[in-house]
Amino acid sequence: MAPAKPVTACILIIGNEVLSGRTQDVNLKYLGQNLNAIGIRVAEARIIADDEATIISTLNQCRAAHDYVFTTGGIGPTHDDITSASVAKAFGVELVRHPDALALLMRHYRPDDVNEARLKMADVPAGASLITNPVSSAPGFRMGNVFVMAGVPEIMRAMFDGIKHQLAGGPPIESKSLIARAPEGALALPLGELQKQYPDVDMGSYPFQRLGQPGVSLVLRGTDEGRMGEAMEKLKAIVRGLGIESEDEDRS
Amino acid sequence: MAPAKPVTACILIIGNEVLSGRTQDVNLKYLGQNLNAIGIRVAEARIIADDEATIISTLNQCRAAHDYVFTTGGIGPTHDDITSASVAKAFGVELVRHPDALALLMRHYRPDDVNEARLKMADVPAGASLITNPVSSAPGFRMGNVFVMAGVPEIMRAMFDGIKHQLAGGPPIESKSLIARAPEGALALPLGELQKQYPDVDMGSYPFQRLGQPGVSLVLRGTDEGRMGEAMEKLKAIVRGLGIESEDEDRS
């Protein structure tokens, strides 16, 4: 049986502040790990400016190319929060004030604090369904295969946890890693040979220095636990055969 | 006089490990800040897999669309290090062993440690010039408007510091920021009005919570110090007028 086509996602990080280096993005790492856990591979990520034409064209490319698109950023109350309006234009629909979103905001703010900038956070593309924001009320939304979430990491995580049951992935993408106490160049050739024997297991090699000594983290990723276990045993035998010390690494 | 067209760059982060969430990228933040300082705006960043066809097509799009492209990752000795070969294909030239790069590697390794995997790090597209790696010898390279650098942050930074004198930017992109002790929704409308008065100053609003209290970092970015100073004075007057406490923020 041929393996099923992998389910893929694109992450779209929207915000000038990430491109200028003001803000360190941490959402991609969270989404990468949590999508892998439900069998969705992040095939690409793009970081783009708060610019309507750019958001529209990038979103339309990415939603056609991937099963899912997850956006972060640009759904707050200020003038530079243009994600919702841009997504509506990308889908060719009106931006409408969602009654449930409006009700959520009216409950969240004291009457004196309600203003038009805040109510803008109830505007979503016509036909969108809301994504709950348990942190600060203003919701995200889903439109087709596009999930529009906040950029603030705490809110993005809470939103993602609320929608992940809607996602249809393949088998979980597992990883196993081994730390070898050697520079990666010492292992590169046999690792490349092993990769050829296991084309269904993705093998990565990530060098580091610790206390002045070179090391390398060898990471196997795939969906078939049996094949991954087999490949890891062979990898350990290779490392042992070269007289290199190693240990299992307990991170993904 | 119409302002000069801004000089733009695309950052291409190449590596499955960033997409899977195994590795937190920190190179974009460094490059964003250091390019802004020499008047180059990072207009987009893409994170892509170690996949030849993807690298070729993405690189060819980005080098046509921007003044500069900076890539990180995929220039080590292992089978998944395919950036150099892919860049050669993108430019339609041969991959050749560079004599100076070969000499660097032969000096760096003990004779017993030289192997074909390591020598692969001397292969660059025909016509490329080398980028010095003061950390671990294996060089990066420049090909046209594309700068190919290592993914390990310490090495990437050293490489960038070595090539930045080759870059022709515009006036430095400065930023000024103000912390206001209020939720951003309280300031959104007057901030939007101020943005309309200063279309040449990019205004961003980044909310946060500190000790349970809402705050917002208001960031002005631009190249004209006089206009930025004027806009900041008006912003402070707006915040003061609303009875909101504020303080200068000493970060970019």
mmCIF file of N, CA, C and O in Angstrom, chain A residues 12-68:
data_model
loop_
_atom_site.group_PDB
_atom_site.id
_atom_site.type_symbol
_atom_site.label_atom_id
_atom_site.label_comp_id
_atom_site.label_asym_id
_atom_site.label_seq_id
_atom_site.Cartn_x
_atom_site.Cartn_y
_atom_site.Cartn_z
ATOM 1 N N LEU A 12 1.431 31.358 8.711
ATOM 2 C CA LEU A 12 1.598 32.727 8.212
ATOM 3 C C LEU A 12 1.686 33.661 9.416
ATOM 4 O O LEU A 12 0.695 33.865 10.115
ATOM 5 N N ILE A 13 2.860 34.190 9.646
ATOM 6 C CA ILE A 13 3.101 35.080 10.783
ATOM 7 C C ILE A 13 3.032 36.509 10.253
ATOM 8 O O ILE A 13 3.842 36.898 9.407
ATOM 9 N N ILE A 14 2.024 37.244 10.708
ATOM 10 C CA ILE A 14 1.763 38.569 10.148
ATOM 11 C C ILE A 14 2.190 39.631 11.154
ATOM 12 O O ILE A 14 1.649 39.690 12.255
ATOM 13 N N GLY A 15 3.172 40.452 10.792
ATOM 14 C CA GLY A 15 3.566 41.513 11.726
ATOM 15 C C GLY A 15 4.913 42.135 11.412
ATOM 16 O O GLY A 15 5.929 41.442 11.410
ATOM 17 N N ASN A 16 4.896 43.458 11.208
ATOM 18 C CA ASN A 16 6.135 44.211 10.997
ATOM 19 C C ASN A 16 7.130 43.993 12.132
ATOM 20 O O ASN A 16 8.338 44.017 11.909
ATOM 21 N N GLU A 17 6.607 43.792 13.352
ATOM 22 C CA GLU A 17 7.488 43.733 14.516
ATOM 23 C C GLU A 17 8.350 42.474 14.522
ATOM 24 O O GLU A 17 9.396 42.439 15.166
ATOM 25 N N VAL A 18 7.910 41.435 13.832
ATOM 26 C CA VAL A 18 8.746 40.233 13.741
ATOM 27 C C VAL A 18 9.841 40.439 12.693
ATOM 28 O O VAL A 18 10.999 40.081 12.884
ATOM 29 N N LEU A 19 9.481 41.088 11.582
ATOM 30 C CA LEU A 19 10.463 41.348 10.518
ATOM 31 C C LEU A 19 11.527 42.365 10.938
ATOM 32 O O LEU A 19 12.672 42.292 10.493
ATOM 33 N N SER A 20 11.150 43.313 11.793
ATOM 34 C CA SER A 20 12.132 44.326 12.215
ATOM 35 C C SER A 20 13.044 43.796 13.311
ATOM 36 O O SER A 20 14.008 44.456 13.682
ATOM 37 N N GLY A 21 12.729 42.636 13.849
ATOM 38 C CA GLY A 21 13.545 42.087 14.935
ATOM 39 C C GLY A 21 13.145 42.614 16.297
ATOM 40 O O GLY A 21 13.779 42.304 17.302
ATOM 41 N N ARG A 22 12.071 43.403 16.370
ATOM 42 C CA ARG A 22 11.623 43.860 17.682
ATOM 43 C C ARG A 22 11.102 42.698 18.523
ATOM 44 O O ARG A 22 11.329 42.610 19.711
ATOM 45 N N THR A 23 10.349 41.805 17.867
ATOM 46 C CA THR A 23 9.675 40.718 18.563
ATOM 47 C C THR A 23 10.218 39.373 18.090
ATOM 48 O O THR A 23 10.318 39.130 16.886
ATOM 49 N N GLN A 24 10.577 38.527 19.027
ATOM 50 C CA GLN A 24 11.004 37.162 18.718
ATOM 51 C C GLN A 24 9.754 36.295 18.583
ATOM 52 O O GLN A 24 9.032 36.095 19.559
ATOM 53 N N ASP A 25 9.506 35.762 17.389
ATOM 54 C CA ASP A 25 8.378 34.838 17.238
ATOM 55 C C ASP A 25 8.639 33.556 18.003
ATOM 56 O O ASP A 25 9.733 32.997 17.945
ATOM 57 N N VAL A 26 7.627 33.082 18.735
ATOM 58 C CA VAL A 26 7.739 31.764 19.366
ATOM 59 C C VAL A 26 6.557 30.883 18.980
ATOM 60 O O VAL A 26 6.458 29.737 19.416
ATOM 61 N N ASN A 27 5.653 31.419 18.155
ATOM 62 C CA ASN A 27 4.455 30.654 17.797
ATOM 63 C C ASN A 27 4.744 29.525 16.816
ATOM 64 O O ASN A 27 4.103 28.470 16.871
ATOM 65 N N LEU A 28 5.697 29.725 15.921
ATOM 66 C CA LEU A 28 5.997 28.672 14.945
ATOM 67 C C LEU A 28 6.436 27.390 15.636
ATOM 68 O O LEU A 28 5.994 26.297 15.280
ATOM 69 N N LYS A 29 7.291 27.516 16.621
ATOM 70 C CA LYS A 29 7.789 26.331 17.325
ATOM 71 C C LYS A 29 6.620 25.575 17.977
ATOM 72 O O LYS A 29 6.514 24.353 17.853
ATOM 73 N N TYR A 30 5.739 26.321 18.633
ATOM 74 C CA TYR A 30 4.589 25.687 19.289
ATOM 75 C C TYR A 30 3.695 24.990 18.270
ATOM 76 O O TYR A 30 3.285 23.837 18.443
ATOM 77 N N LEU A 31 3.396 25.684 17.184
ATOM 78 C CA LEU A 31 2.510 25.109 16.166
ATOM 79 C C LEU A 31 3.173 23.920 15.476
ATOM 80 O O LEU A 31 2.526 22.904 15.215
ATOM 81 N N GLY A 32 4.476 24.034 15.187
ATOM 82 C CA GLY A 32 5.188 22.917 14.557
ATOM 83 C C GLY A 32 5.070 21.647 15.397
ATOM 84 O O GLY A 32 4.699 20.578 14.895
ATOM 85 N N GLN A 33 5.355 21.770 16.673
ATOM 86 C CA GLN A 33 5.314 20.599 17.557
ATOM 87 C C GLN A 33 3.899 20.052 17.708
ATOM 88 O O GLN A 33 3.677 18.846 17.640
ATOM 89 N N ASN A 34 2.943 20.958 17.921
ATOM 90 C CA ASN A 34 1.584 20.499 18.202
ATOM 91 C C ASN A 34 0.851 20.014 16.960
ATOM 92 O O ASN A 34 -0.040 19.161 17.066
ATOM 93 N N LEU A 35 1.214 20.518 15.794
ATOM 94 C CA LEU A 35 0.632 19.986 14.558
ATOM 95 C C LEU A 35 1.247 18.618 14.239
ATOM 96 O O LEU A 35 0.534 17.686 13.852
ATOM 97 N N ASN A 36 2.545 18.478 14.410
ATOM 98 C CA ASN A 36 3.187 17.162 14.218
ATOM 99 C C ASN A 36 2.504 16.103 15.077
ATOM 100 O O ASN A 36 2.314 14.969 14.645
ATOM 101 N N ALA A 37 2.166 16.471 16.304
ATOM 102 C CA ALA A 37 1.566 15.508 17.245
ATOM 103 C C ALA A 37 0.228 14.981 16.751
ATOM 104 O O ALA A 37 -0.200 13.884 17.144
ATOM 105 N N ILE A 38 -0.457 15.749 15.893
ATOM 106 C CA ILE A 38 -1.725 15.271 15.342
ATOM 107 C C ILE A 38 -1.582 14.951 13.846
ATOM 108 O O ILE A 38 -2.568 14.922 13.104
ATOM 109 N N GLY A 39 -0.346 14.715 13.421
ATOM 110 C CA GLY A 39 -0.136 14.192 12.072
ATOM 111 C C GLY A 39 -0.225 15.212 10.956
ATOM 112 O O GLY A 39 -0.530 14.871 9.807
ATOM 113 N N ILE A 40 0.056 16.474 11.285
ATOM 114 C CA ILE A 40 0.069 17.512 10.252
ATOM 115 C C ILE A 40 1.490 18.073 10.174
ATOM 116 O O ILE A 40 2.066 18.454 11.182
ATOM 117 N N ARG A 41 2.042 18.066 8.960
ATOM 118 C CA ARG A 41 3.415 18.518 8.767
ATOM 119 C C ARG A 41 3.403 19.980 8.362
ATOM 120 O O ARG A 41 2.705 20.366 7.423
ATOM 121 N N VAL A 42 4.162 20.808 9.064
ATOM 122 C CA VAL A 42 4.300 22.210 8.652
ATOM 123 C C VAL A 42 5.296 22.236 7.496
ATOM 124 O O VAL A 42 6.481 21.976 7.670
ATOM 125 N N ALA A 43 4.793 22.510 6.303
ATOM 126 C CA ALA A 43 5.631 22.448 5.105
ATOM 127 C C ALA A 43 6.342 23.759 4.843
ATOM 128 O O ALA A 43 7.409 23.783 4.246
ATOM 129 N N GLU A 44 5.741 24.862 5.269
ATOM 130 C CA GLU A 44 6.426 26.151 5.133
ATOM 131 C C GLU A 44 5.830 27.151 6.096
ATOM 132 O O GLU A 44 4.711 26.992 6.590
ATOM 133 N N ALA A 45 6.609 28.189 6.373
ATOM 134 C CA ALA A 45 6.131 29.306 7.186
ATOM 135 C C ALA A 45 6.575 30.581 6.507
ATOM 136 O O ALA A 45 7.647 30.621 5.897
ATOM 137 N N ARG A 46 5.727 31.572 6.569
ATOM 138 C CA ARG A 46 6.101 32.858 5.980
ATOM 139 C C ARG A 46 5.837 33.957 6.990
ATOM 140 O O ARG A 46 4.803 33.964 7.658
ATOM 141 N N ILE A 47 6.751 34.875 7.043
ATOM 142 C CA ILE A 47 6.595 36.022 7.922
ATOM 143 C C ILE A 47 6.439 37.231 7.017
ATOM 144 O O ILE A 47 7.299 37.497 6.176
ATOM 145 N N ILE A 48 5.304 37.898 7.142
ATOM 146 C CA ILE A 48 5.001 38.991 6.212
ATOM 147 C C ILE A 48 4.584 40.250 6.971
ATOM 148 O O ILE A 48 4.237 40.188 8.150
ATOM 149 N N ALA A 49 4.640 41.372 6.256
ATOM 150 C CA ALA A 49 4.336 42.673 6.858
ATOM 151 C C ALA A 49 2.830 42.889 6.968
ATOM 152 O O ALA A 49 2.031 42.201 6.333
ATOM 153 N N ASP A 50 2.454 43.866 7.782
ATOM 154 C CA ASP A 50 1.054 44.302 7.902
ATOM 155 C C ASP A 50 0.696 45.114 6.669
ATOM 156 O O ASP A 50 0.540 46.340 6.738
ATOM 157 N N ASP A 51 0.570 44.448 5.563
ATOM 158 C CA ASP A 51 0.327 45.132 4.293
ATOM 159 C C ASP A 51 -0.758 44.356 3.543
ATOM 160 O O ASP A 51 -0.607 43.152 3.293
ATOM 161 N N GLU A 52 -1.861 45.049 3.232
ATOM 162 C CA GLU A 52 -3.036 44.353 2.705
ATOM 163 C C GLU A 52 -2.748 43.522 1.457
ATOM 164 O O GLU A 52 -3.099 42.332 1.398
ATOM 165 N N ALA A 53 -2.090 44.113 0.477
ATOM 166 C CA ALA A 53 -1.845 43.382 -0.779
ATOM 167 C C ALA A 53 -0.990 42.139 -0.529
ATOM 168 O O ALA A 53 -1.219 41.080 -1.118
ATOM 169 N N THR A 54 -0.008 42.279 0.349
ATOM 170 C CA THR A 54 0.880 41.150 0.668
ATOM 171 C C THR A 54 0.103 40.038 1.377
ATOM 172 O O THR A 54 0.265 38.855 1.068
ATOM 173 N N ILE A 55 -0.734 40.421 2.339
ATOM 174 C CA ILE A 55 -1.504 39.403 3.075
ATOM 175 C C ILE A 55 -2.428 38.663 2.104
ATOM 176 O O ILE A 55 -2.503 37.430 2.114
ATOM 177 N N ILE A 56 -3.117 39.402 1.248
ATOM 178 C CA ILE A 56 -4.069 38.776 0.327
ATOM 179 C C ILE A 56 -3.364 37.802 -0.614
ATOM 180 O O ILE A 56 -3.771 36.635 -0.748
ATOM 181 N N SER A 57 -2.281 38.235 -1.244
ATOM 182 C CA SER A 57 -1.647 37.357 -2.238
ATOM 183 C C SER A 57 -0.977 36.160 -1.564
ATOM 184 O O SER A 57 -1.044 35.040 -2.063
ATOM 185 N N THR A 58 -0.351 36.396 -0.412
ATOM 186 C CA THR A 58 0.319 35.284 0.273
ATOM 187 C C THR A 58 -0.717 34.269 0.761
ATOM 188 O O THR A 58 -0.546 33.056 0.594
ATOM 189 N N LEU A 59 -1.791 34.764 1.350
ATOM 190 C CA LEU A 59 -2.821 33.850 1.854
ATOM 191 C C LEU A 59 -3.422 33.033 0.715
ATOM 192 O O LEU A 59 -3.634 31.818 0.855
ATOM 193 N N ASN A 60 -3.694 33.679 -0.408
ATOM 194 C CA ASN A 60 -4.299 32.935 -1.518
ATOM 195 C C ASN A 60 -3.361 31.884 -2.096
ATOM 196 O O ASN A 60 -3.806 30.792 -2.469
ATOM 197 N N GLN A 61 -2.064 32.171 -2.127
ATOM 198 C CA GLN A 61 -1.097 31.134 -2.536
ATOM 199 C C GLN A 61 -1.099 29.975 -1.541
ATOM 200 O O GLN A 61 -1.139 28.814 -1.926
ATOM 201 N N CYS A 62 -1.010 30.320 -0.260
ATOM 202 C CA CYS A 62 -0.799 29.280 0.760
ATOM 203 C C CYS A 62 -2.047 28.423 0.969
ATOM 204 O O CYS A 62 -1.935 27.217 1.202
ATOM 205 N N ARG A 63 -3.222 29.011 0.895
ATOM 206 C CA ARG A 63 -4.421 28.196 1.143
ATOM 207 C C ARG A 63 -4.699 27.257 -0.027
ATOM 208 O O ARG A 63 -5.338 26.215 0.138
ATOM 209 N N ALA A 64 -4.193 27.612 -1.221
ATOM 210 C CA ALA A 64 -4.338 26.699 -2.364
ATOM 211 C C ALA A 64 -3.305 25.573 -2.287
ATOM 212 O O ALA A 64 -3.555 24.452 -2.727
ATOM 213 N N ALA A 65 -2.142 25.859 -1.715
ATOM 214 C CA ALA A 65 -1.033 24.899 -1.736
ATOM 215 C C ALA A 65 -1.062 23.894 -0.584
ATOM 216 O O ALA A 65 -0.408 22.852 -0.663
ATOM 217 N N HIS A 66 -1.782 24.192 0.498
ATOM 218 C CA HIS A 66 -1.718 23.350 1.698
ATOM 219 C C HIS A 66 -3.105 22.996 2.216
ATOM 220 O O HIS A 66 -4.074 23.684 1.932
ATOM 221 N N ASP A 67 -3.162 21.919 2.996
ATOM 222 C CA ASP A 67 -4.440 21.511 3.579
ATOM 223 C C ASP A 67 -4.958 22.558 4.563
ATOM 224 O O ASP A 67 -6.156 22.804 4.639
ATOM 225 N N TYR A 68 -4.024 23.118 5.334
ATOM 226 C CA TYR A 68 -4.416 24.108 6.338
ATOM 227 C C TYR A 68 -3.468 25.294 6.324
ATOM 228 O O TYR A 68 -2.275 25.141 6.039
#
